[in-house]
JSON list of C-alpha atoms in Angstrom, two decimals:
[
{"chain": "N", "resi": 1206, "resn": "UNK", "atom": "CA", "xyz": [21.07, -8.39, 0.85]},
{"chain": "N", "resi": 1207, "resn": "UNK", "atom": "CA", "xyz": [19.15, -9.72, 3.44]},
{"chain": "N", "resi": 1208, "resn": "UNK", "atom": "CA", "xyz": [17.87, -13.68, 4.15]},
{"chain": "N", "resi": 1209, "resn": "UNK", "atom": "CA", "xyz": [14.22, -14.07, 2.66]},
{"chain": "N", "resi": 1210, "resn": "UNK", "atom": "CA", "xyz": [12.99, -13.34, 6.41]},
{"chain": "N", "resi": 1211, "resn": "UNK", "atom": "CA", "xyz": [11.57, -9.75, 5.73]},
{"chain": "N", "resi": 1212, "resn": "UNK", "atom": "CA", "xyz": [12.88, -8.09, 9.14]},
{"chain": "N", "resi": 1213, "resn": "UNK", "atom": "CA", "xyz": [10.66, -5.03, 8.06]},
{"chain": "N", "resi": 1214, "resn": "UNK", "atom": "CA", "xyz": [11.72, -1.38, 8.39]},
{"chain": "N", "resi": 1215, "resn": "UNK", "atom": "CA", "xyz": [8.98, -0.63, 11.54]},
{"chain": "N", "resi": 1216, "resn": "UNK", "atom": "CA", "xyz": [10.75, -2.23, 14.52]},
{"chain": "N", "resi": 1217, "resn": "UNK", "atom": "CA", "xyz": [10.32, -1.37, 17.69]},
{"chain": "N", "resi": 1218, "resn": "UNK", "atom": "CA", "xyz": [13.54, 0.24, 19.49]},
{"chain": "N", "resi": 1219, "resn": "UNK", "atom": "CA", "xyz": [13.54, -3.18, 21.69]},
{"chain": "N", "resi": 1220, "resn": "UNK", "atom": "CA", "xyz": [14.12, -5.00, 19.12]},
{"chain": "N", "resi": 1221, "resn": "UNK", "atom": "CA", "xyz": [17.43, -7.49, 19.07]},
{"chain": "N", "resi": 1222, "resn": "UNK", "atom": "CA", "xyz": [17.77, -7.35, 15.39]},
{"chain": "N", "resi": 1223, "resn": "UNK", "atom": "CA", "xyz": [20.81, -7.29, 13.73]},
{"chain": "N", "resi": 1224, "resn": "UNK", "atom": "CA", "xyz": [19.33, -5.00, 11.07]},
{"chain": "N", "resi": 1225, "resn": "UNK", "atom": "CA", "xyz": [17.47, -2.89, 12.92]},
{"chain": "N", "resi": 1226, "resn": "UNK", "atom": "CA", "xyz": [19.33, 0.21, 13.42]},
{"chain": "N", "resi": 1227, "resn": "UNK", "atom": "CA", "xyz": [19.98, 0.09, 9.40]},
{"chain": "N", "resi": 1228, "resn": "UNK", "atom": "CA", "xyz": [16.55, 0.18, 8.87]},
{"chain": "N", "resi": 1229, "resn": "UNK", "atom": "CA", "xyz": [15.11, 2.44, 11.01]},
{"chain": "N", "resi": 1230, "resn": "UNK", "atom": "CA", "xyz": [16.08, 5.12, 9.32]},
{"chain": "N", "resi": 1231, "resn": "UNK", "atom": "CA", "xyz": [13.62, 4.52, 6.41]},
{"chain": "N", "resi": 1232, "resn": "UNK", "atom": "CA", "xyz": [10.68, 4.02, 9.43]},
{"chain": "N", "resi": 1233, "resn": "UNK", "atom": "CA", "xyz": [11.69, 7.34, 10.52]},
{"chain": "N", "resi": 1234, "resn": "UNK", "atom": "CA", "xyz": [11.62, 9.31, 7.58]},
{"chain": "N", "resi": 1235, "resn": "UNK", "atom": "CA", "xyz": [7.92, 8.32, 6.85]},
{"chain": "N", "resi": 1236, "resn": "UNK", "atom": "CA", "xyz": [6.93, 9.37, 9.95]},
{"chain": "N", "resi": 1237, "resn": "UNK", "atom": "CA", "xyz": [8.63, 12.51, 9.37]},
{"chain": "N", "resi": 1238, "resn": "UNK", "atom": "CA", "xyz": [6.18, 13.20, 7.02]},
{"chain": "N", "resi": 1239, "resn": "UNK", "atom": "CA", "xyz": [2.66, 12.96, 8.05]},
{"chain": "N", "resi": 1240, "resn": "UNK", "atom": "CA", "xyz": [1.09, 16.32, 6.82]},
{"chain": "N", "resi": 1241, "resn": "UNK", "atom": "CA", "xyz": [-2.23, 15.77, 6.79]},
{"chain": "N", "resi": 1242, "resn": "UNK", "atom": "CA", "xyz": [-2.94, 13.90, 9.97]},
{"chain": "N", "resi": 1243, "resn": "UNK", "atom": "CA", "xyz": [-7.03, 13.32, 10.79]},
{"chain": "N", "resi": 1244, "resn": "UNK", "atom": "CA", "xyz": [-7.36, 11.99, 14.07]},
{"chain": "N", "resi": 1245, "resn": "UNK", "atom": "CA", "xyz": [-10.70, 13.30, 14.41]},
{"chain": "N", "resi": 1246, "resn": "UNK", "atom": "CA", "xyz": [-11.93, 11.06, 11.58]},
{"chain": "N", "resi": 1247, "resn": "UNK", "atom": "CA", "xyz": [-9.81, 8.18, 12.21]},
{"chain": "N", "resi": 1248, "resn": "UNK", "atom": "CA", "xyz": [-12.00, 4.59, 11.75]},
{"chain": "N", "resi": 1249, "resn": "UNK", "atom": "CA", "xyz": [-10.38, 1.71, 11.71]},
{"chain": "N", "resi": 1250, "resn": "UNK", "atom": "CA", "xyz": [-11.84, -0.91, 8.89]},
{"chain": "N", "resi": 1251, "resn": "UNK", "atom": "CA", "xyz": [-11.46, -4.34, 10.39]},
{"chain": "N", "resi": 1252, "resn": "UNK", "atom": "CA", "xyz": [-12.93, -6.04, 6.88]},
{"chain": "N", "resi": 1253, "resn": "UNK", "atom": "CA", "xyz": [-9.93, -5.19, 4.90]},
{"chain": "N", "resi": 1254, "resn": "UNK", "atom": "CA", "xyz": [-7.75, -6.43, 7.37]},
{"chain": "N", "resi": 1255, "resn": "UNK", "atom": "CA", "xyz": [-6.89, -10.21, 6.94]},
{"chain": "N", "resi": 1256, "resn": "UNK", "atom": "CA", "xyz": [-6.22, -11.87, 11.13]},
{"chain": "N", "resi": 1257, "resn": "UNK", "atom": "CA", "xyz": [-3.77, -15.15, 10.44]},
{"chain": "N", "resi": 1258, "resn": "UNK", "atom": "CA", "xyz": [-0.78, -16.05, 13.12]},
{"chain": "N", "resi": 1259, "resn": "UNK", "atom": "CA", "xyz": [1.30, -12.91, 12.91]},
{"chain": "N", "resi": 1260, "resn": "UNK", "atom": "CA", "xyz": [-1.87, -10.61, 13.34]},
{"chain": "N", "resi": 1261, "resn": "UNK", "atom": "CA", "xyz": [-1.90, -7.63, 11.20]},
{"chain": "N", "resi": 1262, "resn": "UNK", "atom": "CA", "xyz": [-3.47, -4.55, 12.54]},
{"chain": "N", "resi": 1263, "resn": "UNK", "atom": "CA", "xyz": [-6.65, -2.85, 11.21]},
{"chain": "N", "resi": 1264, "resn": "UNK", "atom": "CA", "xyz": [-6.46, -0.77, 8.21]},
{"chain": "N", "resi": 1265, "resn": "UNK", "atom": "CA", "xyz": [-6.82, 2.85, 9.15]},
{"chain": "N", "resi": 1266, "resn": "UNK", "atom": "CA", "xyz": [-9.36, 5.01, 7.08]},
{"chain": "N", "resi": 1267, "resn": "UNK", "atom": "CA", "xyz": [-10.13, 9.17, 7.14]},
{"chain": "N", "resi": 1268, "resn": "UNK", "atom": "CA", "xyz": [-14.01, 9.73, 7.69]},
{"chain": "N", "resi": 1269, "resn": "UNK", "atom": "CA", "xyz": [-15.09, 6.21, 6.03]},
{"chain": "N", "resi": 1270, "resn": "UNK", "atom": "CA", "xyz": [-18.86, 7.13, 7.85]},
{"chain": "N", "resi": 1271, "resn": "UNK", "atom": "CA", "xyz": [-19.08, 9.56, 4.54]},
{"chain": "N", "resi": 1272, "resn": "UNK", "atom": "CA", "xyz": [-18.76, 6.51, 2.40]},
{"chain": "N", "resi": 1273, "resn": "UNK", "atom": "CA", "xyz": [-20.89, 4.27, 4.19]},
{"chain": "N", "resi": 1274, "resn": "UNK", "atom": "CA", "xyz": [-24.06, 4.84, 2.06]},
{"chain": "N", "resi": 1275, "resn": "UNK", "atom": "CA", "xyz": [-22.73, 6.20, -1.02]},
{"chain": "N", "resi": 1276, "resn": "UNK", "atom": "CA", "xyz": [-23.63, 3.83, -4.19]},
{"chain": "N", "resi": 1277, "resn": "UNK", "atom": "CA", "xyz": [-20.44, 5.08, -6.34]},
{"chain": "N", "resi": 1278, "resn": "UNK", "atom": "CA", "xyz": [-17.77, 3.90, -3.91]},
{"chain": "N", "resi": 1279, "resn": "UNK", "atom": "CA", "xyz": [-15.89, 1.99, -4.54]},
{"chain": "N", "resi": 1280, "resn": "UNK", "atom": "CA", "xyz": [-13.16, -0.25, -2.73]},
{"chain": "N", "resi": 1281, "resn": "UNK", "atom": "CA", "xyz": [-10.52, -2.46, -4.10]},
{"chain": "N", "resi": 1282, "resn": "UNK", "atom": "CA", "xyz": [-7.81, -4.69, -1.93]},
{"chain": "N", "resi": 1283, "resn": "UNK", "atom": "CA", "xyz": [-4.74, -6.18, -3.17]},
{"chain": "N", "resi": 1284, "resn": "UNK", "atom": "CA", "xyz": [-3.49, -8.92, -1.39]},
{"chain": "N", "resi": 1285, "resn": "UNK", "atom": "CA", "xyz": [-5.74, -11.26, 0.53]},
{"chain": "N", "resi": 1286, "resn": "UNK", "atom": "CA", "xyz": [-3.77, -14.74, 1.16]},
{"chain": "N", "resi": 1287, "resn": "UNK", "atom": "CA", "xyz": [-6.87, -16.49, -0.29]},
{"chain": "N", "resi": 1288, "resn": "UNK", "atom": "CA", "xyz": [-9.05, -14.85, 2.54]},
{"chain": "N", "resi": 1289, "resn": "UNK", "atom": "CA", "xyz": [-11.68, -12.80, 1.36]},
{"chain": "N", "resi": 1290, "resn": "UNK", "atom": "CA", "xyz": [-15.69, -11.75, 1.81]},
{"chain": "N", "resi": 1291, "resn": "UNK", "atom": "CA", "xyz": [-16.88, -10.29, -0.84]},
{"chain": "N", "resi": 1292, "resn": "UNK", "atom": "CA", "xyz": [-15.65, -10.17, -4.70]},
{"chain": "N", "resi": 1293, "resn": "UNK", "atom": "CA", "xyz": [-13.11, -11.51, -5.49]},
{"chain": "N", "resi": 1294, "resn": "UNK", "atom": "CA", "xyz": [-11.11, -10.93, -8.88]},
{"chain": "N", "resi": 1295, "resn": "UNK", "atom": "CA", "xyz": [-8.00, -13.23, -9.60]},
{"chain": "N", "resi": 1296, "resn": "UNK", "atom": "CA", "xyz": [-6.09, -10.68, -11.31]},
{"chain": "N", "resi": 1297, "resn": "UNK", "atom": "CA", "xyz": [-2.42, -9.44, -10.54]},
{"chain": "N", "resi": 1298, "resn": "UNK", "atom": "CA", "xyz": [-1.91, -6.56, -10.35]},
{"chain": "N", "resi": 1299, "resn": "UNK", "atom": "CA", "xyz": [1.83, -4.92, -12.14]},
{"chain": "N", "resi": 1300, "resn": "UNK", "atom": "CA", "xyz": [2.91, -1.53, -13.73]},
{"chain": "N", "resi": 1301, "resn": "UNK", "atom": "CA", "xyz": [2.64, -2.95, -17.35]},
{"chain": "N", "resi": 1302, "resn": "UNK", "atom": "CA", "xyz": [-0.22, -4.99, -18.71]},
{"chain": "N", "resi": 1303, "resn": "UNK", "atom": "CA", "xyz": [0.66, -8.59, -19.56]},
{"chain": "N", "resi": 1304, "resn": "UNK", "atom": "CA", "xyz": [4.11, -8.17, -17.96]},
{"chain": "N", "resi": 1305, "resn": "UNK", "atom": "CA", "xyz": [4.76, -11.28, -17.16]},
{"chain": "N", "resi": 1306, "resn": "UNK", "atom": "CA", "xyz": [1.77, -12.54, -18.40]},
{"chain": "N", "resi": 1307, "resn": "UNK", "atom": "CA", "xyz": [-2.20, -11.92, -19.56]},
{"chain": "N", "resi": 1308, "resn": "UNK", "atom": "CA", "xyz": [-2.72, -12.20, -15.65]},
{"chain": "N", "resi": 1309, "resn": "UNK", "atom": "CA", "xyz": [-1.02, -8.98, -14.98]},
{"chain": "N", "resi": 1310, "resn": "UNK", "atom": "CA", "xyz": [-2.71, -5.57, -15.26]},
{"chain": "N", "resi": 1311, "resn": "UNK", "atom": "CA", "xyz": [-2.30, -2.01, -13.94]},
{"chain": "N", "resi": 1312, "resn": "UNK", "atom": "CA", "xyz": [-4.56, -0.95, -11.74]},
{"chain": "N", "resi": 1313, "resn": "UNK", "atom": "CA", "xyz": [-6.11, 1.71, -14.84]},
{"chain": "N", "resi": 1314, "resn": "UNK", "atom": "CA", "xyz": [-6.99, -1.33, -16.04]},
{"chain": "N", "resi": 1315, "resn": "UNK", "atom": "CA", "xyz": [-8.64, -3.27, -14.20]},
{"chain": "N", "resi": 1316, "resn": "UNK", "atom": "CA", "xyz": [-10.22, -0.13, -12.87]},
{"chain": "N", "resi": 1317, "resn": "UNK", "atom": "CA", "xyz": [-11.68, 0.14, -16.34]},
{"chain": "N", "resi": 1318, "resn": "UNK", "atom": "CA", "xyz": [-12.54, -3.90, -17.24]},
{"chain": "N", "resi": 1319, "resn": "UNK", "atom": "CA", "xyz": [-14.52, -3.99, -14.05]},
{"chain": "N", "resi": 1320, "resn": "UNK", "atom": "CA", "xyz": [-17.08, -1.45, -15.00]},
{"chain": "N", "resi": 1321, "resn": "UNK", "atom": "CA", "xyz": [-16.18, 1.25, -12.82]},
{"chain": "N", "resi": 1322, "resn": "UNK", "atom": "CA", "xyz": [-15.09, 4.19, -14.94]},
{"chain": "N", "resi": 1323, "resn": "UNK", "atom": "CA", "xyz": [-18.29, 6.16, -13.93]},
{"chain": "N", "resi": 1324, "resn": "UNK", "atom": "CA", "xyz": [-17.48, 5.44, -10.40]},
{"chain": "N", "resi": 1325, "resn": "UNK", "atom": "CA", "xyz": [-14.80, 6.75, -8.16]},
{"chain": "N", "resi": 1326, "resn": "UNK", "atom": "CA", "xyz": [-12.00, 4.70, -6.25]},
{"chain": "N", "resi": 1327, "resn": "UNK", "atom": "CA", "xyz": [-12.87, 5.58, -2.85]},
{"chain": "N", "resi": 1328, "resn": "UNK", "atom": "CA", "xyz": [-10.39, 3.11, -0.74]},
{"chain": "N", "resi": 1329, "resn": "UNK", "atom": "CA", "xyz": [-7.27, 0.94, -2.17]},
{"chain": "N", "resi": 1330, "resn": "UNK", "atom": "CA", "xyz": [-5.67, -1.49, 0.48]},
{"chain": "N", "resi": 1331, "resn": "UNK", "atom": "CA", "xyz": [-2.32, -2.89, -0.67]},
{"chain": "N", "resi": 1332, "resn": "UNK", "atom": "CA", "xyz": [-0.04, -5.05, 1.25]},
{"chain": "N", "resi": 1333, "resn": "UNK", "atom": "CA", "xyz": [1.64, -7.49, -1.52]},
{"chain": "N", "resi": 1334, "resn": "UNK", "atom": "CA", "xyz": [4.59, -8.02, 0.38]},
{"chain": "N", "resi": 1335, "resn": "UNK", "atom": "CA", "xyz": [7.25, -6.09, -1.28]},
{"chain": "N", "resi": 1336, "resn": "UNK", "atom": "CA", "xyz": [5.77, -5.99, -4.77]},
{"chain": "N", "resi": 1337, "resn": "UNK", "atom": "CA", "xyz": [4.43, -2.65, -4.53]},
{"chain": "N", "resi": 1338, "resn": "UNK", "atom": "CA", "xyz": [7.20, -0.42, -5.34]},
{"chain": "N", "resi": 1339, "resn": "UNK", "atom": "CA", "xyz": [7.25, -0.40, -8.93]},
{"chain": "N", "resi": 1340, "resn": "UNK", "atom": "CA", "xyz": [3.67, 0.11, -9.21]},
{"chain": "N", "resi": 1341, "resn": "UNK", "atom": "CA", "xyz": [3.46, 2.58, -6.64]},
{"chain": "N", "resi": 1342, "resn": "UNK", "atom": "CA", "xyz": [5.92, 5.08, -9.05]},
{"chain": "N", "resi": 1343, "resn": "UNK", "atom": "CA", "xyz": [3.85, 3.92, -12.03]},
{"chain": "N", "resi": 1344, "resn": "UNK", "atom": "CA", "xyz": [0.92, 5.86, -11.26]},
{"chain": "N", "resi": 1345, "resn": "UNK", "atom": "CA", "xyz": [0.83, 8.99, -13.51]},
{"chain": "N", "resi": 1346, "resn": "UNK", "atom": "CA", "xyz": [-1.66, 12.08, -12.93]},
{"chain": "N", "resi": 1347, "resn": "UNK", "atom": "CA", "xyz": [-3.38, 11.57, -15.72]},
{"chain": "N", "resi": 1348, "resn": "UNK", "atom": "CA", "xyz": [-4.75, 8.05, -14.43]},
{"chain": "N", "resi": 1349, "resn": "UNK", "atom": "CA", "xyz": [-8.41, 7.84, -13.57]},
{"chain": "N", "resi": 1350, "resn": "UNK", "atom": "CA", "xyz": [-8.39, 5.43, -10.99]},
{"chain": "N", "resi": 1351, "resn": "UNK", "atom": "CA", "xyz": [-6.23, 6.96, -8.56]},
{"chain": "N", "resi": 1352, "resn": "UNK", "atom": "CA", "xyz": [-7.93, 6.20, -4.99]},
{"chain": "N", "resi": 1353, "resn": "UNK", "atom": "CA", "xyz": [-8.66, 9.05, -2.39]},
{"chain": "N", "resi": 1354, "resn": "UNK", "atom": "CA", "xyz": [-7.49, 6.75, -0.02]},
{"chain": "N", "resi": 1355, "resn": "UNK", "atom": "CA", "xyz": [-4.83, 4.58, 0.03]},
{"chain": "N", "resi": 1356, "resn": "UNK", "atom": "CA", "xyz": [-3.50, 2.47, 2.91]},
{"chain": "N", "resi": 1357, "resn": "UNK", "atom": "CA", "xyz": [-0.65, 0.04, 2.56]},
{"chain": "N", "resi": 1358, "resn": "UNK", "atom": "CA", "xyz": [1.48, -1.95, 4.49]},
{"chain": "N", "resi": 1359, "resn": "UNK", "atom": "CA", "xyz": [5.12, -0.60, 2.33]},
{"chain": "N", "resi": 1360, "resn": "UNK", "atom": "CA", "xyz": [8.06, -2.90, 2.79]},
{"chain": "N", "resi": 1361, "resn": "UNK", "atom": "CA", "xyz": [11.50, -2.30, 3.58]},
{"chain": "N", "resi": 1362, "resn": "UNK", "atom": "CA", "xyz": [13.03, -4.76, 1.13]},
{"chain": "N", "resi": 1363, "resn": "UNK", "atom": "CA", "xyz": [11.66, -5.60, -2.68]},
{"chain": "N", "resi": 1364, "resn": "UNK", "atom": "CA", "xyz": [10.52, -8.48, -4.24]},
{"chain": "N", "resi": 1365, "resn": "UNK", "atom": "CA", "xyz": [12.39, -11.47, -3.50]},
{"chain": "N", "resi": 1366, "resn": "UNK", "atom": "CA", "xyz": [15.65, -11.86, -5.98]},
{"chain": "N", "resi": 1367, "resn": "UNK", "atom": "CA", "xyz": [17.32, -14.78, -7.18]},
{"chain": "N", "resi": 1368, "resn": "UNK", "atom": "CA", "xyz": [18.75, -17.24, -4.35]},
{"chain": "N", "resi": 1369, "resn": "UNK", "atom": "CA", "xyz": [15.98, -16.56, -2.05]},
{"chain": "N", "resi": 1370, "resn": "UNK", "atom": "CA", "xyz": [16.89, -12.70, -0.89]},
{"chain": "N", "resi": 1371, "resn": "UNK", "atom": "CA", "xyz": [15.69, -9.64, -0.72]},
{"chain": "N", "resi": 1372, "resn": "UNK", "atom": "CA", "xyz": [17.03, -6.41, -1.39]},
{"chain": "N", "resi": 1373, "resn": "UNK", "atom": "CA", "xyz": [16.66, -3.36, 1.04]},
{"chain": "N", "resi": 1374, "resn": "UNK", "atom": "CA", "xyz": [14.78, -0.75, -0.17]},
{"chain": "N", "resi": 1375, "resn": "UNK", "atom": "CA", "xyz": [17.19, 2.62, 0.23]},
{"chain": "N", "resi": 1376, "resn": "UNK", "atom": "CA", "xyz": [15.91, 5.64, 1.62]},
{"chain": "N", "resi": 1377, "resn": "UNK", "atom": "CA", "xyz": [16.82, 7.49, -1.74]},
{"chain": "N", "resi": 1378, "resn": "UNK", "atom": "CA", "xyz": [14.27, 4.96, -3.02]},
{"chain": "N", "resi": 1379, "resn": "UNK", "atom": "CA", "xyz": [11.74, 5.49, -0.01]},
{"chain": "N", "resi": 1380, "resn": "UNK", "atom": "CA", "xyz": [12.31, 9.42, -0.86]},
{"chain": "N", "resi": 1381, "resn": "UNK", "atom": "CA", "xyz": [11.54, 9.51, -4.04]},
{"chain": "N", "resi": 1382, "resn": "UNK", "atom": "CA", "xyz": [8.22, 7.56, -3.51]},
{"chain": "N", "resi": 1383, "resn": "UNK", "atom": "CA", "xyz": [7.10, 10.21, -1.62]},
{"chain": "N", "resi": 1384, "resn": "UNK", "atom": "CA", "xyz": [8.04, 12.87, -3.62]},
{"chain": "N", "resi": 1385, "resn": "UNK", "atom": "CA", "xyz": [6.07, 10.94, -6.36]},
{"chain": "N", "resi": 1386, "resn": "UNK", "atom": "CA", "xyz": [3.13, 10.83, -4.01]},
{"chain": "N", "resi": 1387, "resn": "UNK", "atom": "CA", "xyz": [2.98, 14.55, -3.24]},
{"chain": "N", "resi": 1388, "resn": "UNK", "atom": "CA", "xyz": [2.96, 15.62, -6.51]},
{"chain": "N", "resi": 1389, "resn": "UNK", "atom": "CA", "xyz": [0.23, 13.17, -7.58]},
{"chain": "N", "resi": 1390, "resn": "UNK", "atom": "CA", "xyz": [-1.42, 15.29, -4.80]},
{"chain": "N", "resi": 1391, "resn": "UNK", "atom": "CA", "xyz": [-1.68, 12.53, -2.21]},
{"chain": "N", "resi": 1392, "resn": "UNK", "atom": "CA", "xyz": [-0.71, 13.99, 1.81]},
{"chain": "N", "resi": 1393, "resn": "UNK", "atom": "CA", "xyz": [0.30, 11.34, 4.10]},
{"chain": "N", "resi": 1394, "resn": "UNK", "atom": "CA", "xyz": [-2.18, 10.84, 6.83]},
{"chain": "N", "resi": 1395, "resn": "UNK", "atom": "CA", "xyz": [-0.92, 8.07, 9.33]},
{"chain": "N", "resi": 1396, "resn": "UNK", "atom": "CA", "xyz": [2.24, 5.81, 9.72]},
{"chain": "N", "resi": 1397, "resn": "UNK", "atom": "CA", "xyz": [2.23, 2.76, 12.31]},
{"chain": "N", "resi": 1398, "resn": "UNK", "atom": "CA", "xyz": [4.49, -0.68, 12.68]},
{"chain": "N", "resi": 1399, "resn": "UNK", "atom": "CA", "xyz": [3.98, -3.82, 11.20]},
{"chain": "N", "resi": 1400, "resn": "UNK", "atom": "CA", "xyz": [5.56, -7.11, 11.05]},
{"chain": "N", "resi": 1401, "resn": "UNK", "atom": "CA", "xyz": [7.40, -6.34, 7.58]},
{"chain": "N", "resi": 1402, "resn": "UNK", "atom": "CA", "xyz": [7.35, -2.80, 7.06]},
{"chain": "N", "resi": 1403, "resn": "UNK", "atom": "CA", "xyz": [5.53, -0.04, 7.74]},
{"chain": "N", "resi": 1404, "resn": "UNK", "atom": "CA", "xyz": [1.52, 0.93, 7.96]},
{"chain": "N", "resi": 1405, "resn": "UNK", "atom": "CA", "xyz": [0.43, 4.13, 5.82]},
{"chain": "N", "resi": 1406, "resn": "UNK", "atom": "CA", "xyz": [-2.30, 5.46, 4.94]},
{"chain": "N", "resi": 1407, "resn": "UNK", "atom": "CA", "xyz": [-2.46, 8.68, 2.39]},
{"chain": "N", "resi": 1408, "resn": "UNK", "atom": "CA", "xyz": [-5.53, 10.74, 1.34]},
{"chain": "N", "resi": 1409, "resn": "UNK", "atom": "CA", "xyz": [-5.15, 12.15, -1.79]},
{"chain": "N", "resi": 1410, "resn": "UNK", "atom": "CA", "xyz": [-5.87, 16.32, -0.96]},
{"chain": "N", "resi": 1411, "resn": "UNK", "atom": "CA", "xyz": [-5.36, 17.37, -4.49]},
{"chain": "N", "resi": 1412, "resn": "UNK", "atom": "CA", "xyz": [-6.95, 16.50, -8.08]},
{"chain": "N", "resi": 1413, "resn": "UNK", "atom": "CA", "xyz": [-4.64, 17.48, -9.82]}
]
């Protein structure tokens, strides 16, 4: 268990942690496998990006010029710290509707209450510090709202538990993600640090 401090799995090899060499393990196997790199296409999208103190890096998207004047994209992001431009929705978002209350819904849907079931999900940003694991191995092939693109910033460590910790996400755990990933048909696409885990983004190759 670690303090409620989220040390994140991306730190640099200067770093004076105490944790870091248990953790950079997990950094490296993501970056192990980036199979569908596209560097050529690269654009970084500053408006999903939210700039406080500890400044987060852009959000890195794969030929987002293509989606620029399409009227059926569509672009959702989860986690905003109150900061936001555009529409904003207060919904939570879980793997099981109502769970742990009416607030909470899957992504399916919302996807689905928001009018958008003729549309497709072009872009998903996620960073929801640590919540994302259990709804990242909800998603099912058989979901409709699946984005082509998805770029998250994936913690190291969970949710926080009881007493104010958090516990380390295992690289079993971190493995099996990715397994789940590929055969939803996603390819990951680019891996980078950040303050409390690491940056992905995935482009989803396959419809399956």
């Amino acid at each position: 268990m670690l303090p409620l401090t989220d040390e994140g799995c991306g730190l640099r090899k200067n770093s004076s942690s105490p944790v870091h060499y248990k953790l950079r393990p997990n950094y490296e196997l993501w970056r192990s496998a980036v199979t569908a790199s596209c560097a050529g296409s690269q654009t970084s999208v500053p408006e999903l990006t939210w700039r406080a103190r500890r400044k987060d890096g852009d959000r890195e998207s794969c030929g987002w010029k293509a989606f620029a004047d399409d009227p059926e994209c569509v672009v959702y992001s989860l986690g905003s710290a109150g900061n936001y431009q555009h529409w904003f929705h207060p919904f939570c978002i879980a793997s099981t509707d109502g769970m742990p209350d009416a607030r909470y819904k899957t992504l399916r849907t919302v996807y689905r209450n928001l009018g958008h079931d003729s549309k497709r999900l072009s872009l998903l940003k996620m960073d929801i510090e640590g919540f994302e694991w259990p709804i990242l191995q909800s998603w099912r092939i058989s979901d409709v709202a699946l984005p082509e693109q998805f770029s998250a910033e994936l913690h190291c460590t969970t949710q926080p538990q009881p007493r104010g910790h958090l516990r380390q996400i295992s690289l079993g755990e971190a493995t099996t993600v990715l397994s789940h990933f590929h055969r939803l048909g996603y390819r990951l696409s680019q891996v980078g640090w950040e303050g409390g885990g690491i940056d992905v983004s995935f482009v989803r190759t396959r419809q399956l």
